[in-house]
mmCIF file of C-alpha atoms in Angstrom:
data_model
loop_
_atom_site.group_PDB
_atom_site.id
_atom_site.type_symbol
_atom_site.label_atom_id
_atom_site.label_comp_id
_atom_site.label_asym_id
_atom_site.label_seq_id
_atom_site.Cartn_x
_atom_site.Cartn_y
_atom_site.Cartn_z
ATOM 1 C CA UNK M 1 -4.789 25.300 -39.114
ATOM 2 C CA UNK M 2 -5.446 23.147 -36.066
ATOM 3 C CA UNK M 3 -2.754 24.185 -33.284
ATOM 4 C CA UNK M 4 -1.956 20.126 -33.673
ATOM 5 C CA UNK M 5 -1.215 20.279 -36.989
ATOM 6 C CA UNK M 6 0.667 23.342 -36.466
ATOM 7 C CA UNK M 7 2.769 21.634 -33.953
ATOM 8 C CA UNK M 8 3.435 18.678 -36.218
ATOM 9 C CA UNK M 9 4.229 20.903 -39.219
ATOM 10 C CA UNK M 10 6.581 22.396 -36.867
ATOM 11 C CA UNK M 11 8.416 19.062 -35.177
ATOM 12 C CA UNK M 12 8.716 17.897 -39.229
ATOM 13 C CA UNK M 13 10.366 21.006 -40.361
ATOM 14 C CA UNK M 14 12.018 22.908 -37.809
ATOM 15 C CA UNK M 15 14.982 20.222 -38.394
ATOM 16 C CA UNK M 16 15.266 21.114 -41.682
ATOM 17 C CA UNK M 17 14.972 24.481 -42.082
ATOM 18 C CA UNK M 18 18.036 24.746 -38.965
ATOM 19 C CA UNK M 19 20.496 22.122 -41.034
ATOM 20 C CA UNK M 20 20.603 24.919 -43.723
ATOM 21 C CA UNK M 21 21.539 27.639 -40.973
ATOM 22 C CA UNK M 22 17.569 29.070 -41.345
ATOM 23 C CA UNK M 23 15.081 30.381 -38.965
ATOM 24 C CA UNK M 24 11.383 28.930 -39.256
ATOM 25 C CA UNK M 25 9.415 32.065 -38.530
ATOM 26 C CA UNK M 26 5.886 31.099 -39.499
ATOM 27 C CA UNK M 27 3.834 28.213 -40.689
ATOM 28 C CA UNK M 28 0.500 29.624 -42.872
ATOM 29 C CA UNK M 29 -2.124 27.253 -43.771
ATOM 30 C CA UNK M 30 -4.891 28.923 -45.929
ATOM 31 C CA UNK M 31 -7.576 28.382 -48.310
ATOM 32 C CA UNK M 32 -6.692 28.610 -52.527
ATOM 33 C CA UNK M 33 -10.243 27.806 -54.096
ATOM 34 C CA UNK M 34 -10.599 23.956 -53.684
ATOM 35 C CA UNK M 35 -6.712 23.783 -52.740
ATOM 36 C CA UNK M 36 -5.026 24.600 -49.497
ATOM 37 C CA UNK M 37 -1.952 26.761 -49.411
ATOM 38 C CA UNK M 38 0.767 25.832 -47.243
ATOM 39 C CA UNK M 39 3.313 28.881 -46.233
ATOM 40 C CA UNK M 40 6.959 28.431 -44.468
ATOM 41 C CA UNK M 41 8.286 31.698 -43.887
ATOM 42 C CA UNK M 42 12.652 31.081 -43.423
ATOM 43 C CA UNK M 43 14.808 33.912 -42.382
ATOM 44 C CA UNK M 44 18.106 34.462 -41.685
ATOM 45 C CA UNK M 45 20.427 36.939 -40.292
ATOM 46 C CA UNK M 46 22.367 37.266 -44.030
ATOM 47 C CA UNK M 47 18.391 37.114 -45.266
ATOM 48 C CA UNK M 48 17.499 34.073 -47.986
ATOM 49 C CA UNK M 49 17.992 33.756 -51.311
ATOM 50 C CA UNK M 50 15.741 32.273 -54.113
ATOM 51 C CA UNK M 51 17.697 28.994 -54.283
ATOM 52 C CA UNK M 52 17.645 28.576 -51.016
ATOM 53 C CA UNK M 53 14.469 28.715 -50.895
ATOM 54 C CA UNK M 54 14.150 26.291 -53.750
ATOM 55 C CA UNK M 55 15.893 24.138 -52.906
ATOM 56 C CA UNK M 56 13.966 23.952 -49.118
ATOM 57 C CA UNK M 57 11.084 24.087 -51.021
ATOM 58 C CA UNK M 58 12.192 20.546 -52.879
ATOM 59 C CA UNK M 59 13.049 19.139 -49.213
ATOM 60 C CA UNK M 60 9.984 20.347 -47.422
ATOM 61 C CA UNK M 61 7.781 18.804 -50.418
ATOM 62 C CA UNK M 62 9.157 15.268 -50.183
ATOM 63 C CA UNK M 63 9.154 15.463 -46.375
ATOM 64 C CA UNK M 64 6.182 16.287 -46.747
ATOM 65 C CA UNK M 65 4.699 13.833 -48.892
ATOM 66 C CA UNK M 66 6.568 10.715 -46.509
ATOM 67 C CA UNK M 67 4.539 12.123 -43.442
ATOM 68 C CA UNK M 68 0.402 12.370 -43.491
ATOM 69 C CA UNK M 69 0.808 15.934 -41.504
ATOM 70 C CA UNK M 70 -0.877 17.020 -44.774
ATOM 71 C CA UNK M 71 -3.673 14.184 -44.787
ATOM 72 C CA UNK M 72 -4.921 13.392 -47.935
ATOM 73 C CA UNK M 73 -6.311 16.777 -49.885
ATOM 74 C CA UNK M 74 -4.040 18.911 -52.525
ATOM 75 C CA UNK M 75 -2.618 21.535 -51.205
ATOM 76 C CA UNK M 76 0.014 24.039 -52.738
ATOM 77 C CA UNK M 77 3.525 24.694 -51.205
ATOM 78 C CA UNK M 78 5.358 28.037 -50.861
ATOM 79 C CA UNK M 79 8.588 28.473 -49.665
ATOM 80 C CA UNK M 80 9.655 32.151 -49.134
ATOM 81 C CA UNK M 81 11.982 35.002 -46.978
ATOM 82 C CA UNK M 82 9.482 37.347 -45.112
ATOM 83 C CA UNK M 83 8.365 40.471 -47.034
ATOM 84 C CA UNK M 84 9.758 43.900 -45.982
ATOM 85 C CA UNK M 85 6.387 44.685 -44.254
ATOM 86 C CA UNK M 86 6.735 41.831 -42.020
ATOM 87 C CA UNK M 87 6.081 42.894 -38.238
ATOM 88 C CA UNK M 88 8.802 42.648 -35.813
ATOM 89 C CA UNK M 89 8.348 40.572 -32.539
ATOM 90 C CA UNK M 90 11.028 38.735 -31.773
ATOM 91 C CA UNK M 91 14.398 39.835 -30.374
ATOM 92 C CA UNK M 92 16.466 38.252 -33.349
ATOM 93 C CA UNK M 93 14.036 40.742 -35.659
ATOM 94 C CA UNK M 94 15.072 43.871 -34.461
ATOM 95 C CA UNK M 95 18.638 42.340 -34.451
ATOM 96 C CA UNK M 96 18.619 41.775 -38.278
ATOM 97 C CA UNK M 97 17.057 45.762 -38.876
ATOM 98 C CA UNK M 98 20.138 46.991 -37.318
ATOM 99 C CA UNK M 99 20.799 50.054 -39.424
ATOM 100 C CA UNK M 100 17.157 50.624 -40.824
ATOM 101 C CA UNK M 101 14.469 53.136 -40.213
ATOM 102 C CA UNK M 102 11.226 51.153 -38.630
ATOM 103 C CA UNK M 103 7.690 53.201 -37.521
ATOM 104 C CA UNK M 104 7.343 52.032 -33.899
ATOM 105 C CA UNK M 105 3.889 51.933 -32.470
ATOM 106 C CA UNK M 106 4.585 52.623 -28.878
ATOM 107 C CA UNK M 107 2.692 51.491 -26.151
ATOM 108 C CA UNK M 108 1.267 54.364 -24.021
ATOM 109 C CA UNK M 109 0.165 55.466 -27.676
ATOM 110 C CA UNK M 110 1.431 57.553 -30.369
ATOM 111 C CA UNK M 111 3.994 56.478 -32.628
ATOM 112 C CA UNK M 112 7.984 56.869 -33.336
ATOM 113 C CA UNK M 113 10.041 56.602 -36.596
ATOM 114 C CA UNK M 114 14.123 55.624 -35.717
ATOM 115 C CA UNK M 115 16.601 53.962 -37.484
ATOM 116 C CA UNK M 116 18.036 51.417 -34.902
ATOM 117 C CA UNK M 117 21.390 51.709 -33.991
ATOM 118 C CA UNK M 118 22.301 48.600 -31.124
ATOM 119 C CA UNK M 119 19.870 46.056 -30.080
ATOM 120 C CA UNK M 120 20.627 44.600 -26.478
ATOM 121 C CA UNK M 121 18.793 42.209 -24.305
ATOM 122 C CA UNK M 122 16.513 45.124 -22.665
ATOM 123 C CA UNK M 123 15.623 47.198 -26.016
ATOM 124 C CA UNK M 124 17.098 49.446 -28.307
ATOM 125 C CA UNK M 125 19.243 52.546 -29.338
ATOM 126 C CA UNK M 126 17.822 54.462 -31.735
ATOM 127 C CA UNK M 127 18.734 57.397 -34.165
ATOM 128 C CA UNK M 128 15.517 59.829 -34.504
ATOM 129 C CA UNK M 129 16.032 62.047 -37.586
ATOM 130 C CA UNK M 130 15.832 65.399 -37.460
ATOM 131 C CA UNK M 131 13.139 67.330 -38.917
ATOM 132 C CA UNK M 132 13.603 70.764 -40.567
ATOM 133 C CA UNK M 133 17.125 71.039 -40.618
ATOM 134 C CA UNK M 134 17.339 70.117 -37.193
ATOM 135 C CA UNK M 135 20.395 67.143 -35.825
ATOM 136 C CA UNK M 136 19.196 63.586 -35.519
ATOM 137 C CA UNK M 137 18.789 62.452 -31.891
ATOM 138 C CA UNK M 138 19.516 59.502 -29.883
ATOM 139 C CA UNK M 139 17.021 58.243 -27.905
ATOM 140 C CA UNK M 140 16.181 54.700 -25.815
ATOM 141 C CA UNK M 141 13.553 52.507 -26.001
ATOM 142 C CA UNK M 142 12.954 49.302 -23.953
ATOM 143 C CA UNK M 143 10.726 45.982 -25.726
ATOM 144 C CA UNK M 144 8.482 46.436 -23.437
ATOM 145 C CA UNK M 145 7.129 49.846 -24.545
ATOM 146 C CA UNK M 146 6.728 48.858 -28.038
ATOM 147 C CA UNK M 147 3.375 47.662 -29.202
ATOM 148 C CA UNK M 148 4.143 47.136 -32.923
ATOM 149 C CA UNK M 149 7.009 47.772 -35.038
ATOM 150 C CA UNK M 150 7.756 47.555 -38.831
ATOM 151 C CA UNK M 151 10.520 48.060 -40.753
ATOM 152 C CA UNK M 152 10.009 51.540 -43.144
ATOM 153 C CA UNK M 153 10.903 51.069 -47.098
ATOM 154 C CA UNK M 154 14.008 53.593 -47.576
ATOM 155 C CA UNK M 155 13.721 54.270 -51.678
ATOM 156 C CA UNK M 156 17.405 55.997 -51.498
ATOM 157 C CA UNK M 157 19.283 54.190 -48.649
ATOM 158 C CA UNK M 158 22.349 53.379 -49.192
ATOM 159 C CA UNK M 159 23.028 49.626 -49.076
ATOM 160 C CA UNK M 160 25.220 48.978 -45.845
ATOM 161 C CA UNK M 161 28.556 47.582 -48.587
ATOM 162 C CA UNK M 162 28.217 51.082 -50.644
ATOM 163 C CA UNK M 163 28.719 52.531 -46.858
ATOM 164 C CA UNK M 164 32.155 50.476 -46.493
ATOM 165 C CA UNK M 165 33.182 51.254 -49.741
#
């Protein structure tokens, strides 16, 4: 997708996206067989649910269709939340993983597994489990010695209401 289009796609549907209290996290343009596929990626810090993302979908489509952003060729629309193996880059990211266990792929090299504890302005607190029996530990890390960071898939966590229960 040219970085123009991108921009426009943006400027059209930023607007939207923040009058229903979302975050527009990406814009994917790709190929579908003769068809292009169109991707907005919404997020929010109480995450999305499918009719929201319906009903964005139904917004984006006739926005869409009153602009030429699109030009001329079919394309297909897809409005979804970001999977669970979404990357983490922005500050508002880590925010919203508050609580979770995410593989950190540090910067010097090697990597780190922590569930994140507090998120501040300058990094992160983090919980590193234990390993054999041994306590958890707490440990700092500042953004800028992250490389890459993803969020790990806990089978058997317990959802943060059971913990308030």
């Amino acid at each position: 997708m040219s970085t123009t289009q991108s921009d426009r796609l943006r400027g059209l549907l930023e607007p939207l996206v923040a009058a229903r209290g979302l975050d527009l996290e990406d814009i994917e343009m790709s190929k579908a067989g003769k068809r292009r596929m169109l991707r907005i990626i919404v997020d929010s810090d109480e995450g999305v649910e499918l009719d929201a993302c319906a009903e964005l979908s139904r917004e984006v489509s006739d926005k869409l269709d009153e602009s030429d952003v699109m030009g001329e060729d079919e394309y297909v629309l897809e409005v979804s939340s970001p999977g669970a193996d979404r990357p983490l880059s922005e500050h508002r990211h880590y925010v919203r993983a508050t609580g979770r266990l995410v593989k950190f792929q540090l910067a010097e090299g090697g990597e780190l597994i922590a569930r994140i504890l507090d998120v501040d302005d300058e990094g992160m607190d983090l919980e590193v489990p234990g390993v054999k029996g041994r306590k958890a530990t707490a440990r700092r890390i500042a953004f800028s010695d992250i490389a890459k960071a993803r969020v790990e898939i806990e089978f058997n966590r317990k959802d943060k209401k059971e913990e308030e229960a």
